[in-house]
Short mmCIF file of C-alpha atoms in Angstrom, two decimals:
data_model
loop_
_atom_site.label_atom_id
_atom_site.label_comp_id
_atom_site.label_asym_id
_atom_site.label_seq_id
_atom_site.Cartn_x
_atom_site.Cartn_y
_atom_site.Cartn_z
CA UNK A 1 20.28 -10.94 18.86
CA UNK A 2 22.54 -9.52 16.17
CA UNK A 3 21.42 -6.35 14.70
CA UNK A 4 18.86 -6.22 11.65
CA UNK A 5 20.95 -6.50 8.08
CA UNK A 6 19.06 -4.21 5.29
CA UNK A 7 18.62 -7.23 3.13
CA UNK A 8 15.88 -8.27 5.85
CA UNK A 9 14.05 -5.74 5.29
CA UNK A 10 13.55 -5.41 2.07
CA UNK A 11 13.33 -9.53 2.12
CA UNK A 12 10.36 -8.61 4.31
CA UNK A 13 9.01 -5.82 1.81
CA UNK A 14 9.48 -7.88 -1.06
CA UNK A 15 7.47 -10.61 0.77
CA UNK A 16 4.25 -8.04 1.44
CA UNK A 17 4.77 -7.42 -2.35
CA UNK A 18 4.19 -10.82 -3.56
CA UNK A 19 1.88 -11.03 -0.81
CA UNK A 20 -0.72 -8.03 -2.18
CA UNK A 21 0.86 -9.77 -6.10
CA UNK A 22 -1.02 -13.06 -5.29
CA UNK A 23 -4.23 -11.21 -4.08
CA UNK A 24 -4.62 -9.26 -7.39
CA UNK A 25 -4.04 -12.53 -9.17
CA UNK A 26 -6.20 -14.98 -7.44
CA UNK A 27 -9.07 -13.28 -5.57
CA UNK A 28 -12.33 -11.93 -7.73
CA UNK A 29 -13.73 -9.74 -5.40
CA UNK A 30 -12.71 -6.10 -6.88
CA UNK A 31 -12.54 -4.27 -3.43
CA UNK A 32 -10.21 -6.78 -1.92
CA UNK A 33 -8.24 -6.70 -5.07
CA UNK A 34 -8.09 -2.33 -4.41
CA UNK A 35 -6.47 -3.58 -1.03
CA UNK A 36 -3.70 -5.43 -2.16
CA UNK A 37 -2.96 -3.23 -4.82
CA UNK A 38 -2.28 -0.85 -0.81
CA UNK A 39 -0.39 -3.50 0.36
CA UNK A 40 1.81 -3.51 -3.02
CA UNK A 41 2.15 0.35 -2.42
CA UNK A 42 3.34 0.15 0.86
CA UNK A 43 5.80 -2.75 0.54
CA UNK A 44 7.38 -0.30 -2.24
CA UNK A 45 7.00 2.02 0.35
CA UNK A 46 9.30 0.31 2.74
CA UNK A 47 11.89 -0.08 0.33
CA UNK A 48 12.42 3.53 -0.08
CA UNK A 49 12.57 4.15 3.25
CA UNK A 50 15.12 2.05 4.06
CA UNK A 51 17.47 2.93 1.15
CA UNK A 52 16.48 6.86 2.42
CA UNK A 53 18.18 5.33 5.76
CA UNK A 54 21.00 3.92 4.11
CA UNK A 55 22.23 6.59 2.06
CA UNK A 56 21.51 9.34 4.16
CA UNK A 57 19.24 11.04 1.49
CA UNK A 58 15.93 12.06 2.21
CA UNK A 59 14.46 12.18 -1.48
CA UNK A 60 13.56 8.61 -0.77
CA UNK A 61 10.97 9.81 2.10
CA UNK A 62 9.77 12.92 -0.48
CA UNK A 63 9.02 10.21 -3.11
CA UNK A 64 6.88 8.34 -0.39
CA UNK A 65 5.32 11.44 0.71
CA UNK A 66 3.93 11.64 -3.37
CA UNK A 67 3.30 7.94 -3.65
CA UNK A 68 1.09 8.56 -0.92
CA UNK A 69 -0.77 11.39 -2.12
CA UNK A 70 -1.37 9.14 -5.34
CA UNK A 71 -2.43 6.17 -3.65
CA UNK A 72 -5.05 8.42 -1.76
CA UNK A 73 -6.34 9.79 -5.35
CA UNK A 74 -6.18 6.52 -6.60
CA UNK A 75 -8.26 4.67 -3.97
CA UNK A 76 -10.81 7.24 -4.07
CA UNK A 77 -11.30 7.07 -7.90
CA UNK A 78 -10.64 3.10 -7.89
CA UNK A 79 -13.99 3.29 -4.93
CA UNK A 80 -16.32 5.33 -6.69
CA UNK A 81 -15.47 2.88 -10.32
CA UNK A 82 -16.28 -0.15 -7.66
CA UNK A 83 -19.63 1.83 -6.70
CA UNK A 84 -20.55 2.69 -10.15
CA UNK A 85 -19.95 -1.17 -11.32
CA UNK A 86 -22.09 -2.68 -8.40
CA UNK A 87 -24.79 -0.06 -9.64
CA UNK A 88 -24.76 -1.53 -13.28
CA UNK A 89 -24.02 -4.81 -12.42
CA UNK A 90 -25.04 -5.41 -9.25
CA UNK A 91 -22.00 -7.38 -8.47
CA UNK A 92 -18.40 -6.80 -7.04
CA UNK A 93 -17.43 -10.10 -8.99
CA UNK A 94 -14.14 -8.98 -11.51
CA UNK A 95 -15.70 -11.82 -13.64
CA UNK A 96 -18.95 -10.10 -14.03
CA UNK A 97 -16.73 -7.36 -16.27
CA UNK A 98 -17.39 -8.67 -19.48
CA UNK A 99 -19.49 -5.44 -21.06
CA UNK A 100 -17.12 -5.33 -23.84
CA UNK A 101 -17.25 -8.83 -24.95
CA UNK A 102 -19.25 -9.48 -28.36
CA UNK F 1 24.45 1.65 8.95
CA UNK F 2 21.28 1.16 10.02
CA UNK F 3 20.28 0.02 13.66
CA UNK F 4 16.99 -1.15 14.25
CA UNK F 5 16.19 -2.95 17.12
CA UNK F 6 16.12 -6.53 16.14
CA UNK F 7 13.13 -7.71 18.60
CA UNK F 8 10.83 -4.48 17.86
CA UNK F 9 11.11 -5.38 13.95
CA UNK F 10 10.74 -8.37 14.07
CA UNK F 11 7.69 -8.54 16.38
CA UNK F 12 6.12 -5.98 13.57
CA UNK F 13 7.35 -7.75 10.21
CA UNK F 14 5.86 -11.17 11.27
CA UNK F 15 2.47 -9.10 12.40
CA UNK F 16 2.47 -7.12 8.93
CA UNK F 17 3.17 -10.54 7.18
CA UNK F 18 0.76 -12.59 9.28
CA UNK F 19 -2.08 -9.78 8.71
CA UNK F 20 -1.26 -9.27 5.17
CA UNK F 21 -1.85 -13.34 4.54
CA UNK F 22 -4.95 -12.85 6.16
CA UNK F 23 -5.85 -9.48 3.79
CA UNK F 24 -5.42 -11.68 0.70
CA UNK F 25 -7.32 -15.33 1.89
CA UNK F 26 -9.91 -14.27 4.06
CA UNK F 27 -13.30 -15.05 2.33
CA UNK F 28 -15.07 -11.54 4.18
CA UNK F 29 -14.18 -8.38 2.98
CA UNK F 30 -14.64 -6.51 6.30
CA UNK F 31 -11.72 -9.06 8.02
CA UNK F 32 -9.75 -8.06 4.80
CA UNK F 33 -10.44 -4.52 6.00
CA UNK F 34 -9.37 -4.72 9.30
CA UNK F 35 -6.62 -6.99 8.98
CA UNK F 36 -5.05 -4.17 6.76
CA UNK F 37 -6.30 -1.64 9.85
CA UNK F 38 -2.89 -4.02 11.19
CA UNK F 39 -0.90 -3.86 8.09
CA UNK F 40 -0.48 -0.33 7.84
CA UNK F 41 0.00 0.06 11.78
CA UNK F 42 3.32 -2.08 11.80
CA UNK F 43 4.57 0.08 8.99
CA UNK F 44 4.11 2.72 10.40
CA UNK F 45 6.03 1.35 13.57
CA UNK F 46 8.82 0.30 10.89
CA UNK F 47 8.93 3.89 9.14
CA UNK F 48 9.23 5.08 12.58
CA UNK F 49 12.58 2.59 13.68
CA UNK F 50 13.56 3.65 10.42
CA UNK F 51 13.98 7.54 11.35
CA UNK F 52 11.04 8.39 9.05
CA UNK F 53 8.43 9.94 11.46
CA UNK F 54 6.86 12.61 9.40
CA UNK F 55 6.29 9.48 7.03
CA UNK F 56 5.19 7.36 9.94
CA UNK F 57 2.63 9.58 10.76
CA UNK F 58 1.13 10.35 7.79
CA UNK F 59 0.97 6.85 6.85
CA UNK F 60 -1.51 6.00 10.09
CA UNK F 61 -3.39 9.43 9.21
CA UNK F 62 -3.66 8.83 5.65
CA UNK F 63 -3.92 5.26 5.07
CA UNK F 64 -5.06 3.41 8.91
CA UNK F 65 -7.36 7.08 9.02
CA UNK F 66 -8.71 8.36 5.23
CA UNK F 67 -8.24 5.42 2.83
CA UNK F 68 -9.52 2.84 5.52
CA UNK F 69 -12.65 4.68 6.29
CA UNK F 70 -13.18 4.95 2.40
CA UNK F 71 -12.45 1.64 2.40
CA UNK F 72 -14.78 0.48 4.91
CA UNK F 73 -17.65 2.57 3.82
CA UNK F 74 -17.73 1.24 0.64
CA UNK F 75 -18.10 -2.23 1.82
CA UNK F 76 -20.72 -1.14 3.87
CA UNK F 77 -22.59 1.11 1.12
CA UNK F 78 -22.31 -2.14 -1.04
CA UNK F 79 -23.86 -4.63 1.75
CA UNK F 80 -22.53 -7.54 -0.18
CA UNK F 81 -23.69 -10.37 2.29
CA UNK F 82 -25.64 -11.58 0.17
CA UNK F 83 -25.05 -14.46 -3.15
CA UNK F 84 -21.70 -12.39 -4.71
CA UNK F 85 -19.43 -12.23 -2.18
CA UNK F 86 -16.78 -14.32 -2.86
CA UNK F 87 -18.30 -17.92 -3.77
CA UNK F 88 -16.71 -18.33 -7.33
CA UNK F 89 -12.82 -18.05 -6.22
CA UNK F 90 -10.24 -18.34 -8.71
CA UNK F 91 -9.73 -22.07 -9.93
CA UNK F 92 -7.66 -24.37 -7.85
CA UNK F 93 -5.05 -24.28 -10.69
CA UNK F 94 -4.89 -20.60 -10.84
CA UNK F 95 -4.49 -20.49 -7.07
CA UNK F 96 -1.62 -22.84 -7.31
CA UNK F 97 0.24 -21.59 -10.17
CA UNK F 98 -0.29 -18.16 -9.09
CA UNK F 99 1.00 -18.71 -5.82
CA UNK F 100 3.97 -20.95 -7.45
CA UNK F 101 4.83 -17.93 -9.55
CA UNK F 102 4.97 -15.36 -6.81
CA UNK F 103 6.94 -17.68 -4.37
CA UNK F 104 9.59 -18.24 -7.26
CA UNK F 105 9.88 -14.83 -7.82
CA UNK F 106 10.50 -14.10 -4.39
CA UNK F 107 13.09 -16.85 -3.77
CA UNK F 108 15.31 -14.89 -6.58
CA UNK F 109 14.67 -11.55 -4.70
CA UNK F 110 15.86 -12.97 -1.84
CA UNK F 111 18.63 -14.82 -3.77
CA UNK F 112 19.78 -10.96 -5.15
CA UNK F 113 19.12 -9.02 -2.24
CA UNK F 114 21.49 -11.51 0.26
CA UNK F 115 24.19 -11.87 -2.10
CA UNK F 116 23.92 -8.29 -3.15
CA UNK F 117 26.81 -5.68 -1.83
CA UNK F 118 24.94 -2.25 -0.74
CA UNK F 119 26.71 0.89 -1.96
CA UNK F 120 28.24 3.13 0.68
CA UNK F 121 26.10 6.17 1.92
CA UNK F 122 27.40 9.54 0.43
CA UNK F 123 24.27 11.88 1.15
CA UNK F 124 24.66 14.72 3.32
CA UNK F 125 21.22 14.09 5.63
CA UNK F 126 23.47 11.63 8.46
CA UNK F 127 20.83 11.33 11.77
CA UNK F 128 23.07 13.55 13.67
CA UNK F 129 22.32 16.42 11.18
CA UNK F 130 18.98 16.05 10.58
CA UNK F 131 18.74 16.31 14.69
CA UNK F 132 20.77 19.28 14.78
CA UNK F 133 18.76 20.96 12.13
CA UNK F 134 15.60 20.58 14.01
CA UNK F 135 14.47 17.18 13.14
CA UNK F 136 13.05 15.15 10.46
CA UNK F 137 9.48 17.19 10.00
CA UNK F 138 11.27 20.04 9.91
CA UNK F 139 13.94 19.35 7.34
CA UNK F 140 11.40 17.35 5.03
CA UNK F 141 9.66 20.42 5.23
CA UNK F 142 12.37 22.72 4.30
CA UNK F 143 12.99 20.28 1.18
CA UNK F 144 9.03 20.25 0.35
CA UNK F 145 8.83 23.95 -0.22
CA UNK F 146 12.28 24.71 -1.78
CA UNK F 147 13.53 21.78 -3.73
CA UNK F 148 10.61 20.00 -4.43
CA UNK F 149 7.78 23.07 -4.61
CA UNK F 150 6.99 22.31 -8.12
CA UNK F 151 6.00 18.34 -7.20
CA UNK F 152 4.28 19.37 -4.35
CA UNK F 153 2.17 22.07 -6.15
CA UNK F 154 1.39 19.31 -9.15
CA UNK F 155 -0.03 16.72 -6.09
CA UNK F 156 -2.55 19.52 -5.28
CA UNK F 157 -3.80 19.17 -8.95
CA UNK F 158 -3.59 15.60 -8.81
CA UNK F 159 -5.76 15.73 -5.86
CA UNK F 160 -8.53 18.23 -7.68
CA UNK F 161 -8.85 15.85 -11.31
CA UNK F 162 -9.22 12.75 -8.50
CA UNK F 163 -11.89 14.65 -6.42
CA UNK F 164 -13.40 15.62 -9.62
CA UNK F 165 -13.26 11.92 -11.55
CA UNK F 166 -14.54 10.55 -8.32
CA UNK F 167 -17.81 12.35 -8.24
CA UNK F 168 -18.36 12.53 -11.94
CA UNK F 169 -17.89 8.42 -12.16
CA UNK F 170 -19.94 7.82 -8.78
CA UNK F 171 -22.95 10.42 -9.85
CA UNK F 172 -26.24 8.79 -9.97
CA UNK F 173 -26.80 9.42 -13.90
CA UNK F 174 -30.22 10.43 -14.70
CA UNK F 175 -32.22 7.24 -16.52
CA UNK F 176 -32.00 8.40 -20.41
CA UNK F 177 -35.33 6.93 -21.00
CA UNK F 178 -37.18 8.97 -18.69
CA UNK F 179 -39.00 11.63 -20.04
#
């Protein structure tokens, strides 16, 4: 088996990306929507990586190193909105978000 | 040039892509969970075939460890088995289009990406350096406290507001109509 071409991988990154794309678009249920918003993250993830490989320049894995810290802040504040929305609403349902509507 | 082993990656992209599908259509939140549990795993095995292991390691202590517990805590603080769990999905139509859009968009990538040429590596950080400077942990963390101290310093302040936000929004508020 010939060895793996970059344009594989980031055929396969790109693929997770549309993958976690297609969950925030179709699915209603606001934690599951948090996770694909993870799996966008880490498909973007991938990509830097590999270029990191391919030019021999490691500011690619430094940038993942932040993108993870934010991620981690960013699932922990995007929790505790889900918590305080099932307390007022008592739903996880993106459609029950209509507070603002007149 | 990269070399990965052809078998090992793609044993791990078809798992990641496999577990992924399963993240996004599984009706049960908790399967969602786990099936990510999988997700993150393989990249982690890819970061690793890609010479990234500092990166490889935080990503299963980080995400497969901190934001997977959060995660599954949540869903368990919530107890959702009940009437709203998932039982008013998107519209058929929305599925379809949605799905429509994404694989079009993806065809192009993949369009670009195998006709693209990639541009030849001029960075100084070749494998056989990084080794002879101790390694990748060690060189990452060379850059991390010269280069990039001032990044690294704003991440801890990053961390504080989040830590902060998160407890302020998740607070039980006291009822305003109480006495």
């Amino acid at each position: 088996m010939s060895p793996v071409e970059p344009w594989v991988v980031l055929a396969f990154s790109s693929a997770i990306f549309f993958i976690g794309l297609y969950g925030v678009m179709v699915r209603r249920n606001i934690i599951v929507i948090l996770m694909s918003i993870e799996l966008m993250l880490n498909a973007v993830n991938l990509t830097f990586i590999l270029f990191s490989r391919q030019l021999n320049d490691l500011s690619g894995q430094m940038s993942v190193f932040f993108i993870i810290t934010v991620a981690a802040a960013e699932s922990a504040v995007g929790l505790g909105l889900v918590i305080a929305m099932f307390r007022t609403l008592r739903s996880v349902d993106t459609d029950e978000i209509q507070l603002l509507k007149g | 040039m990269i070399a990965l082993n052809p078998y090992f990656f793609y044993f791990f992209a078809g798992l990641a892509i496999a577990c992924a599908l399963f993240v996004v259509l599984k009706k049960n939140p908790v399967a969602s969970a786990f099936s990510l549990v999988v997700v993150f795993f393989s990249f982690a095995a890819i970061y690793a075939m890609l010479e990234a292991h500092l990166i490889a390691a935080l990503q299963i202590l980080v995400y497969a460890g901190a934001i997977m517990v959060l995660f599954i805590f949540v869903i368990m603080l919530l107890n959702q088995d009940g009437p709203s769990l998932d039982l008013n999905r998107s519209p058929l139509y929305a599925r379809i289009l949605g799905g429509a859009a994404c694989l079009g968009i993806f065809a192009s990538f993949l369009f670009a990406f195998k006709n693209a040429t990639l541009i030849t590596a001029t960075g100084l950080f070749t494998p056989e350096r990084i080794e002879a400077a101790g390694g990748n942990t060690q060189v990452i963390s060379e850059l991390m406290f010269s280069e990039y101290i001032l990044p690294f310093e704003l991440t801890s302040v990053l961390l504080l507001a989040a830590i902060v936000a998160s407890v302020a929004v998740a607070k039980r508020k006291r009822m305003e109509s109480e006495p």
